[in-house]
XYZ file of C-alpha atoms in Angstrom:
587
model
C 65.154 98.862 -5.034
C 64.772 97.313 -1.375
C 62.906 99.590 1.414
C 65.324 101.747 3.705
C 67.750 101.840 0.513
C 67.751 105.179 -1.584
C 69.893 106.713 -4.056
C 71.895 109.315 -3.542
C 70.302 112.650 -4.681
C 71.722 116.209 -4.810
C 70.290 118.954 -2.240
C 67.930 121.073 -4.245
C 68.820 124.737 -4.894
C 71.931 126.098 -6.123
C 75.170 126.186 -4.848
C 75.061 123.649 -2.137
C 78.395 124.435 -0.221
C 76.870 124.882 2.914
C 73.712 123.125 4.726
C 71.500 125.434 6.614
C 70.417 125.134 10.347
C 66.752 125.315 9.200
C 67.036 122.764 6.600
C 68.405 120.426 9.049
C 66.021 121.024 11.703
C 63.239 120.540 9.271
C 64.076 117.584 7.188
C 62.398 114.671 7.701
C 64.311 111.084 8.212
C 62.760 109.996 4.818
C 64.659 112.619 2.967
C 68.184 111.798 4.622
C 70.895 109.476 3.862
C 72.939 107.552 6.603
C 76.331 108.712 6.672
C 79.704 108.950 8.575
C 80.154 112.762 10.195
C 82.255 113.647 7.326
C 79.233 112.773 4.828
C 80.401 109.541 3.335
C 77.562 107.203 3.081
C 77.631 104.036 4.830
C 75.408 101.044 3.924
C 74.499 100.043 7.481
C 74.903 101.715 10.950
C 75.564 98.325 12.737
C 78.179 96.837 10.612
C 81.884 96.886 11.924
C 85.235 95.716 10.238
C 87.027 92.627 11.884
C 89.750 90.338 11.336
C 87.666 87.492 9.857
C 84.207 86.774 11.289
C 85.741 85.891 14.852
C 88.959 88.194 15.387
C 89.644 91.648 16.689
C 88.119 94.909 15.382
C 90.153 97.009 13.251
C 91.278 100.330 13.910
C 90.639 101.504 10.500
C 87.095 101.079 10.802
C 86.093 104.910 10.913
C 82.645 104.621 10.946
C 82.706 102.598 14.241
C 85.611 104.885 15.773
C 83.308 108.014 14.654
C 80.486 106.793 16.360
C 81.724 105.584 19.498
C 83.862 109.015 19.863
C 80.987 111.303 19.443
C 78.725 108.993 21.707
C 81.546 109.443 24.291
C 81.112 113.516 23.968
C 77.319 113.789 23.758
C 76.764 115.492 27.223
C 77.837 118.929 27.794
C 77.994 120.107 31.526
C 74.675 120.457 33.053
C 73.855 123.967 34.692
C 75.394 124.410 38.064
C 71.750 125.862 39.043
C 68.650 125.422 36.835
C 69.883 122.283 35.581
C 66.252 120.785 35.049
C 64.022 122.613 32.749
C 61.645 122.966 30.012
C 61.226 125.592 27.145
C 59.403 126.477 24.009
C 59.211 129.176 21.496
C 56.670 132.023 20.727
C 55.865 135.625 20.184
C 56.117 138.891 22.086
C 53.544 141.310 21.037
C 53.414 145.122 22.331
C 49.998 145.995 23.579
C 50.529 149.287 25.188
C 53.436 151.267 24.403
C 55.570 152.835 26.817
C 57.799 155.055 24.874
C 57.299 157.789 27.230
C 59.470 156.110 29.635
C 61.536 153.521 27.594
C 62.992 153.936 24.258
C 63.418 150.267 23.347
C 62.050 149.710 19.847
C 59.725 146.663 21.125
C 57.764 148.906 23.535
C 57.452 151.762 20.858
C 54.263 150.671 19.317
C 51.127 148.741 19.575
C 51.267 145.529 17.614
C 54.964 145.600 17.459
C 56.079 141.830 17.717
C 59.186 139.807 18.082
C 59.945 135.985 18.247
C 61.185 134.776 21.612
C 62.207 131.828 23.412
C 61.343 130.931 27.125
C 62.953 128.474 29.359
C 61.583 127.327 32.445
C 63.355 125.461 35.386
C 63.831 124.434 39.019
C 66.831 125.932 40.799
C 68.799 123.425 43.061
C 68.127 120.197 41.498
C 69.870 118.104 38.781
C 68.810 117.459 35.195
C 67.024 114.407 36.366
C 65.338 115.634 39.402
C 61.658 115.958 39.779
C 59.709 118.737 38.441
C 57.507 119.186 41.470
C 60.297 119.786 44.045
C 59.509 122.452 46.951
C 62.130 124.656 44.857
C 61.792 128.313 43.342
C 61.416 128.085 39.250
C 63.477 129.907 37.160
C 61.697 132.105 34.346
C 63.989 133.371 31.463
C 63.114 134.718 28.384
C 65.180 135.551 25.118
C 63.218 138.411 23.288
C 64.884 138.546 19.883
C 63.960 142.505 19.201
C 65.026 144.324 15.879
C 67.888 145.937 18.153
C 69.412 142.747 19.357
C 68.506 140.046 21.927
C 67.046 141.263 25.432
C 67.302 138.246 27.838
C 64.985 138.794 30.664
C 66.378 136.429 33.701
C 63.691 135.980 36.226
C 62.116 133.607 38.629
C 58.778 132.737 39.773
C 59.166 134.693 43.001
C 59.882 138.322 43.551
C 62.392 138.073 46.033
C 65.348 135.497 46.573
C 67.415 134.122 49.553
C 70.133 136.658 49.347
C 71.215 140.367 48.822
C 74.889 139.887 49.211
C 76.358 138.513 45.816
C 79.218 136.688 47.455
C 76.784 134.249 49.328
C 74.948 132.857 46.250
C 77.742 129.898 45.400
C 77.507 129.112 49.198
C 73.862 129.091 49.295
C 74.042 127.095 46.196
C 76.102 124.336 47.668
C 73.303 123.847 50.386
C 70.896 123.062 47.780
C 73.098 120.403 46.350
C 74.406 117.284 47.372
C 76.567 116.732 50.732
C 80.192 116.393 50.213
C 80.246 112.906 52.041
C 77.054 111.694 52.370
C 75.981 112.756 48.840
C 72.449 113.287 50.212
C 70.185 115.982 49.296
C 68.162 118.217 51.746
C 65.250 115.992 50.885
C 66.920 113.216 53.112
C 69.055 115.578 55.374
C 68.031 119.290 55.497
C 70.840 120.213 57.804
C 72.680 122.342 55.359
C 69.624 123.968 53.974
C 68.714 125.291 57.454
C 72.174 125.865 58.732
C 72.385 128.390 55.916
C 68.883 129.996 56.060
C 69.346 130.334 60.201
C 72.477 132.246 59.641
C 71.256 134.505 57.159
C 67.817 136.097 58.442
C 67.337 138.306 55.146
C 66.225 135.059 53.613
C 63.452 134.658 55.388
C 60.786 136.396 52.762
C 61.738 133.855 50.333
C 61.537 130.990 52.790
C 57.646 131.854 53.487
C 57.114 131.886 49.661
C 59.288 128.393 49.208
C 57.378 126.590 52.237
C 54.027 128.153 51.587
C 51.709 127.149 48.832
C 53.547 128.866 45.890
C 56.461 126.709 46.599
C 55.295 123.982 44.258
C 53.559 125.707 41.230
C 51.422 123.139 39.176
C 53.562 122.747 36.103
C 55.116 125.805 34.434
C 51.883 127.220 32.632
C 50.247 128.266 36.256
C 53.188 130.520 37.552
C 54.049 134.223 37.181
C 57.684 135.537 36.574
C 59.426 138.562 38.198
C 62.533 140.204 37.413
C 63.414 140.885 41.084
C 66.038 142.940 40.166
C 65.790 146.791 39.571
C 66.558 147.929 36.087
C 66.701 151.478 34.530
C 64.036 152.446 31.794
C 65.637 155.331 29.629
C 63.421 157.286 27.228
C 64.470 159.488 24.181
C 64.980 162.413 25.900
C 67.370 160.679 28.208
C 65.314 160.777 31.391
C 65.213 157.567 33.339
C 63.212 155.700 35.572
C 63.789 152.503 37.893
C 61.717 149.351 36.692
C 60.814 145.807 37.866
C 59.434 143.776 35.094
C 56.668 141.447 35.772
C 55.063 138.736 33.701
C 51.549 137.695 34.646
C 50.376 134.305 33.903
C 47.078 134.447 31.860
C 46.142 131.002 32.982
C 46.223 132.275 36.660
C 48.068 130.241 39.161
C 47.774 126.743 40.595
C 49.715 124.991 43.019
C 50.187 121.577 44.163
C 50.493 120.522 48.194
C 53.533 118.665 49.439
C 51.386 115.594 49.977
C 49.759 115.474 46.209
C 53.093 116.263 44.816
C 54.077 112.631 45.259
C 51.461 111.525 42.741
C 52.960 113.204 39.740
C 55.550 112.261 37.117
C 58.903 113.395 37.665
C 58.664 115.293 34.336
C 55.362 116.425 34.911
C 55.948 120.182 33.999
C 57.664 118.993 30.902
C 54.918 116.789 29.845
C 52.142 119.307 30.648
C 53.976 122.370 28.536
C 54.672 120.276 25.852
C 51.346 118.336 25.398
C 49.368 121.626 25.881
C 51.125 123.561 22.958
C 50.895 120.375 20.910
C 47.315 120.528 21.164
C 46.810 124.169 20.357
C 46.240 125.250 24.205
C 49.082 127.865 23.809
C 49.956 129.407 27.387
C 50.393 133.399 27.619
C 51.728 136.018 30.066
C 50.735 139.706 30.361
C 54.050 141.940 30.942
C 54.193 144.914 33.240
C 56.719 147.236 34.333
C 56.677 148.741 37.861
C 58.844 152.250 37.981
C 59.639 154.739 40.206
C 61.773 157.776 39.730
C 65.308 158.398 41.362
C 63.896 160.886 43.882
C 60.765 158.144 44.724
C 63.618 155.645 45.523
C 65.240 157.785 47.703
C 62.035 158.392 49.740
C 61.003 154.987 49.674
C 64.347 154.298 52.004
C 64.268 157.438 54.135
C 60.484 156.907 54.920
C 59.571 153.095 54.753
C 63.328 151.497 54.577
C 62.523 149.778 51.245
C 65.742 149.465 49.231
C 65.277 149.157 45.564
C 68.710 147.426 45.291
C 67.810 144.708 47.696
C 66.699 141.482 46.232
C 64.603 140.401 49.409
C 62.715 143.641 49.441
C 59.432 144.471 47.262
C 57.922 147.649 45.884
C 54.474 148.007 47.133
C 52.014 147.942 44.049
C 49.631 150.295 45.802
C 52.367 152.907 45.657
C 53.913 151.726 42.485
C 51.183 150.220 40.258
C 52.151 147.832 37.334
C 51.867 149.473 33.935
C 51.096 146.871 30.861
C 53.431 146.742 28.217
C 52.777 143.391 26.519
C 51.842 140.024 26.030
C 53.615 136.709 24.937
C 52.302 133.705 23.535
C 54.236 130.325 23.794
C 52.855 128.429 20.302
C 55.545 126.323 19.189
C 57.285 123.413 20.897
C 60.989 122.648 20.378
C 61.793 120.186 17.389
C 65.198 119.218 19.217
C 65.333 119.694 23.054
C 68.733 119.679 23.172
C 69.367 122.249 20.339
C 66.695 124.609 21.128
C 66.422 124.293 25.238
C 69.539 122.505 26.668
C 71.948 124.936 24.700
C 69.858 128.118 24.937
C 71.868 130.475 27.145
C 70.276 133.659 28.892
C 72.325 136.589 30.135
C 70.989 139.366 32.111
C 73.707 141.607 30.688
C 72.003 141.217 27.225
C 70.110 144.534 27.183
C 68.862 146.696 24.089
C 68.989 150.466 23.909
C 66.454 151.873 26.684
C 67.169 149.324 29.259
C 70.209 149.679 31.744
C 71.270 147.754 34.818
C 70.952 149.528 38.462
C 73.584 149.442 41.220
C 71.693 146.288 42.628
C 74.942 144.316 43.564
C 73.421 140.816 42.919
C 72.295 141.949 39.565
C 75.847 143.401 39.041
C 77.430 140.231 40.040
C 74.990 138.058 37.510
C 76.037 140.274 34.697
C 79.503 138.660 34.782
C 78.509 135.032 36.203
C 75.761 134.173 33.555
C 78.086 134.887 30.262
C 81.214 133.299 32.099
C 79.185 130.234 32.960
C 78.002 129.867 29.244
C 81.533 130.001 27.901
C 82.609 127.185 30.181
C 79.286 125.161 29.884
C 78.850 125.614 26.078
C 81.909 127.244 24.480
C 83.130 131.042 23.758
C 80.988 130.908 20.698
C 78.001 130.205 22.279
C 76.055 133.002 20.859
C 76.569 131.645 17.359
C 74.444 128.791 17.780
C 70.885 129.458 16.316
C 68.817 129.564 19.329
C 71.200 132.099 20.831
C 71.804 134.311 17.556
C 70.139 137.521 16.923
C 67.007 138.354 14.521
C 67.887 141.750 13.599
C 67.143 143.446 10.260
C 70.751 144.652 9.962
C 73.668 142.235 9.315
C 75.751 142.169 12.649
C 79.588 142.402 12.991
C 82.101 142.730 15.543
C 85.978 141.952 16.118
C 85.372 138.608 18.089
C 87.200 135.987 16.173
C 88.038 132.506 15.984
C 87.949 130.315 19.370
C 86.356 126.709 19.858
C 83.866 125.854 16.954
C 83.797 129.101 15.471
C 80.916 128.866 12.598
C 80.122 132.580 11.687
C 83.678 133.717 11.648
C 83.132 137.066 9.583
C 84.999 136.109 6.687
C 87.884 138.010 5.129
C 86.696 141.116 6.841
C 89.195 142.827 9.008
C 89.371 141.897 12.394
C 90.656 145.256 13.590
C 89.106 148.696 13.202
C 90.125 149.349 9.650
C 90.290 152.364 7.677
C 90.507 150.258 4.335
C 87.528 148.608 4.736
C 85.441 150.412 7.628
C 82.710 148.997 9.487
C 79.407 150.809 9.680
C 78.313 152.321 13.053
C 74.984 153.912 14.742
C 74.547 157.029 16.793
C 74.580 156.561 20.574
C 70.835 156.136 21.618
C 71.574 156.780 25.469
C 73.955 158.855 27.182
C 75.592 156.955 29.814
C 77.135 159.494 31.539
C 73.731 160.986 32.601
C 71.894 157.598 33.079
C 74.546 156.085 35.744
C 75.198 159.259 37.634
C 78.508 159.865 39.542
C 79.975 157.449 41.880
C 82.793 158.816 43.969
C 84.040 156.982 47.052
C 86.801 155.429 48.811
C 86.777 151.360 48.323
C 84.792 149.589 50.898
C 84.203 146.021 52.122
C 80.459 145.831 52.403
C 78.201 143.129 54.015
C 74.669 143.758 54.450
C 72.999 143.769 58.249
C 69.767 142.527 59.468
C 67.285 145.161 60.462
C 63.615 145.445 61.582
C 62.742 146.666 58.284
C 63.648 143.144 56.666
C 60.659 141.576 58.363
C 57.884 144.184 57.693
C 57.231 142.325 53.970
C 57.331 138.672 55.178
C 55.127 139.824 58.147
C 52.406 141.157 55.750
C 52.769 138.115 54.034
C 52.119 135.731 57.102
C 49.518 138.040 58.325
C 47.411 139.655 55.651
C 48.253 137.361 52.686
C 47.910 133.950 53.987
C 44.704 132.492 54.850
C 44.519 130.067 57.800
C 44.767 127.348 55.749
C 47.833 128.535 54.089
C 49.255 129.099 57.259
C 48.423 125.453 58.672
C 50.249 124.337 55.420
C 53.045 126.325 55.589
C 53.815 125.311 59.319
C 53.203 121.763 58.192
C 55.721 122.175 55.158
C 58.383 123.765 57.479
C 58.281 121.175 60.172
C 58.170 118.691 57.647
C 61.479 119.701 55.884
C 63.058 120.236 59.312
C 62.353 116.510 60.505
C 65.566 115.677 58.693
C 67.622 118.132 60.190
C 69.896 116.863 62.600
C 70.834 119.928 64.738
C 68.323 121.299 67.467
C 70.646 124.442 67.503
C 70.039 125.306 63.876
C 66.159 124.981 64.298
C 65.998 126.996 67.529
C 68.124 129.637 65.503
C 65.476 129.576 62.721
C 62.512 129.918 65.068
C 64.393 132.939 66.563
C 64.025 134.440 62.863
C 60.328 133.166 62.548
C 59.649 134.940 65.931
C 60.734 138.517 64.488
C 57.999 137.858 61.623
C 55.293 136.653 63.910
C 55.036 135.122 67.464
C 52.007 133.041 66.006
C 54.300 131.555 63.173
C 57.161 130.860 65.723
C 54.804 129.414 68.466
C 53.339 126.989 65.579
C 56.682 125.948 64.228
C 57.816 125.213 67.940
C 54.414 123.175 68.828
C 54.848 121.104 65.483
C 58.609 120.457 65.795
C 59.083 120.039 69.732
C 61.911 122.500 69.922
C 61.882 125.502 71.781
C 63.124 128.351 69.739
C 65.219 131.496 70.853
C 63.062 134.687 71.798
C 64.197 136.737 68.856
C 67.774 137.651 67.195
C 68.810 140.469 69.534
C 71.041 137.947 71.572
C 72.289 136.171 68.543
C 75.432 136.533 66.025
C 75.426 135.392 62.444
C 78.132 133.973 60.404
C 76.519 135.372 57.536
C 75.391 138.770 58.289
C 75.699 141.734 60.416
C 73.153 141.893 63.468
C 71.669 145.527 63.383
C 69.066 144.338 66.034
C 71.582 142.844 68.438
C 71.468 144.217 72.014
C 75.015 143.734 72.728
C 77.925 144.985 70.334
C 79.918 141.421 70.446
C 76.702 140.083 68.714
C 76.647 142.835 65.938
C 79.374 141.938 63.800
C 79.145 138.680 61.409
C 81.371 135.911 62.081
C 83.346 137.311 65.101
C 85.134 140.133 63.306
C 85.832 143.115 64.716
C 84.168 146.446 64.097
C 87.425 148.352 63.877
C 88.952 146.831 60.772
C 87.457 145.851 57.606
C 84.145 146.617 58.306
C 81.931 149.209 56.684
C 78.464 149.267 58.321
C 76.415 152.335 56.345
C 73.438 153.600 57.882
C 71.609 153.084 54.290
C 72.253 149.362 54.133
C 73.268 149.699 50.514
C 70.255 151.550 49.740
C 69.948 155.228 47.600
C 69.635 157.998 49.966
C 68.738 161.617 49.888
C 70.976 163.319 47.117
C 72.331 159.978 46.110
C 71.459 160.772 42.450
C 72.646 164.072 40.535
C 70.034 166.718 40.821
C 69.300 166.316 37.031
C 68.213 162.948 37.767
C 66.118 163.540 40.642
C 63.822 166.280 39.348
C 63.961 166.063 35.820
C 60.430 167.190 34.395
C 58.596 164.595 32.293
C 58.920 160.897 33.034
C 61.611 161.608 35.949
C 60.459 163.715 38.603
C 56.583 163.722 37.396
C 56.465 160.066 37.361
C 54.527 158.227 34.525
C 52.928 155.482 35.896
C 50.157 153.047 36.293
C 48.205 151.366 33.638
C 46.533 154.485 32.541
C 49.731 156.292 32.082
C 48.505 159.690 33.832
C 51.352 161.585 35.301
C 51.008 161.865 38.843
């Protein structure tokens, strides 16, 4: 038999009605036969049927029609956000149990493991954009635990540009191409700075983005932060607020703006893939930062730090990190599209022991992420192998049919049947107790900028950045502003920088040649209420009146004294007497 031609052999093993994903994923080309999509063998992939040797093609040539029709549909919509990304598979191991504060099985025992998939990404760019763009990085992890999938949808920065969820689509639009010129902010940064100069709560993230951390040296050398506040619940039903941190065991490395031009557009993908291929497996140590309900109330009352605010951070000296585990990435994807492009992360995927907080941006993402996946991949996206669960029990529900249903649950009833009943497990968490009581009239809420919003960015600039870092920050800011076509926008942004530090504002003024405003007291913002305005006419966003449709609460959305029920504030054990710190000693 000539090379490349093989007799058709039956698959090994009994049955053979259905092929498995693992069989297809791992089969070498030499053990396959070329066929059409319906499994009919074809002698050669380049042949076509036509009328004679010089006539038109025949519509009956199913092989050609099949080939071209599928080719025309090979692309699914790219992610609106986080389109450019890389990923790999690995394993999480619990190193220090936290069962005193969380009943999740994966944190219950030292040595407990689960497989996982991680996807890293840039945020604003398209699928073909440069890996070393100055941009935050996505850092999402799918933990396939014995209790179902837990998705940690994080970034490489502890804060973000916004805290009001309706701002998100607007902000992302400013990171995309201009509707007329079709240019990004690399060529015209006007939209970028216009948004930031109208939403001053973004300044903390701006300093991080324009600082050294704005361009990580690939994905292996960066940390991951949940940013959002979650709730951890233990077996007794006590709960604490928690923030999740993933610290790179490789340390952190960054690339300067000047040096970034010398790197390949796919540097981060290449670096991650090749390091795993040669056995240099990257790893991250995982931590929880926790506080009780009472401490959250006091944090706002005494320090004006809001645990529901995505632009605020928790002081680690007050709320130290407590180690819980480590994960290692030790396996590259065999097929990038199937295992990385189609992987779908959802912050509402939580296992017993983890619950959402009232963080408004988190609450918005609980809906937005699965809604995106159903549009981008399809309603049955969780049936794809990379998204499916790895539990030790057979899962079932009453979701049926829809596009591309593969596991459609056989002949089992598609309703709650008494004839063929499904099994249930007892409730592990008392949601009535964990989420408390919310009683209020409906309000229209938009946060306002206040002096406390500049405390953390001021500490970052004055106490964390050294002189070299401050010089690079100003150079990066002024360089990016050089393509902004509006001096007014730059004046406003300098006014925001002045609330952080007079030194920062003066340096940016010198670098840009534009004199900014003295501060934000005399400014009106279209995106946020100005709690620092001296005139009433400047206090309300976008020219709205204070009399109609505007709620300006004293707490700016933070939990305040006695927000939580008494049993949640002073319950003994993990709540009220906080168990925190890496040593697990009660405070």
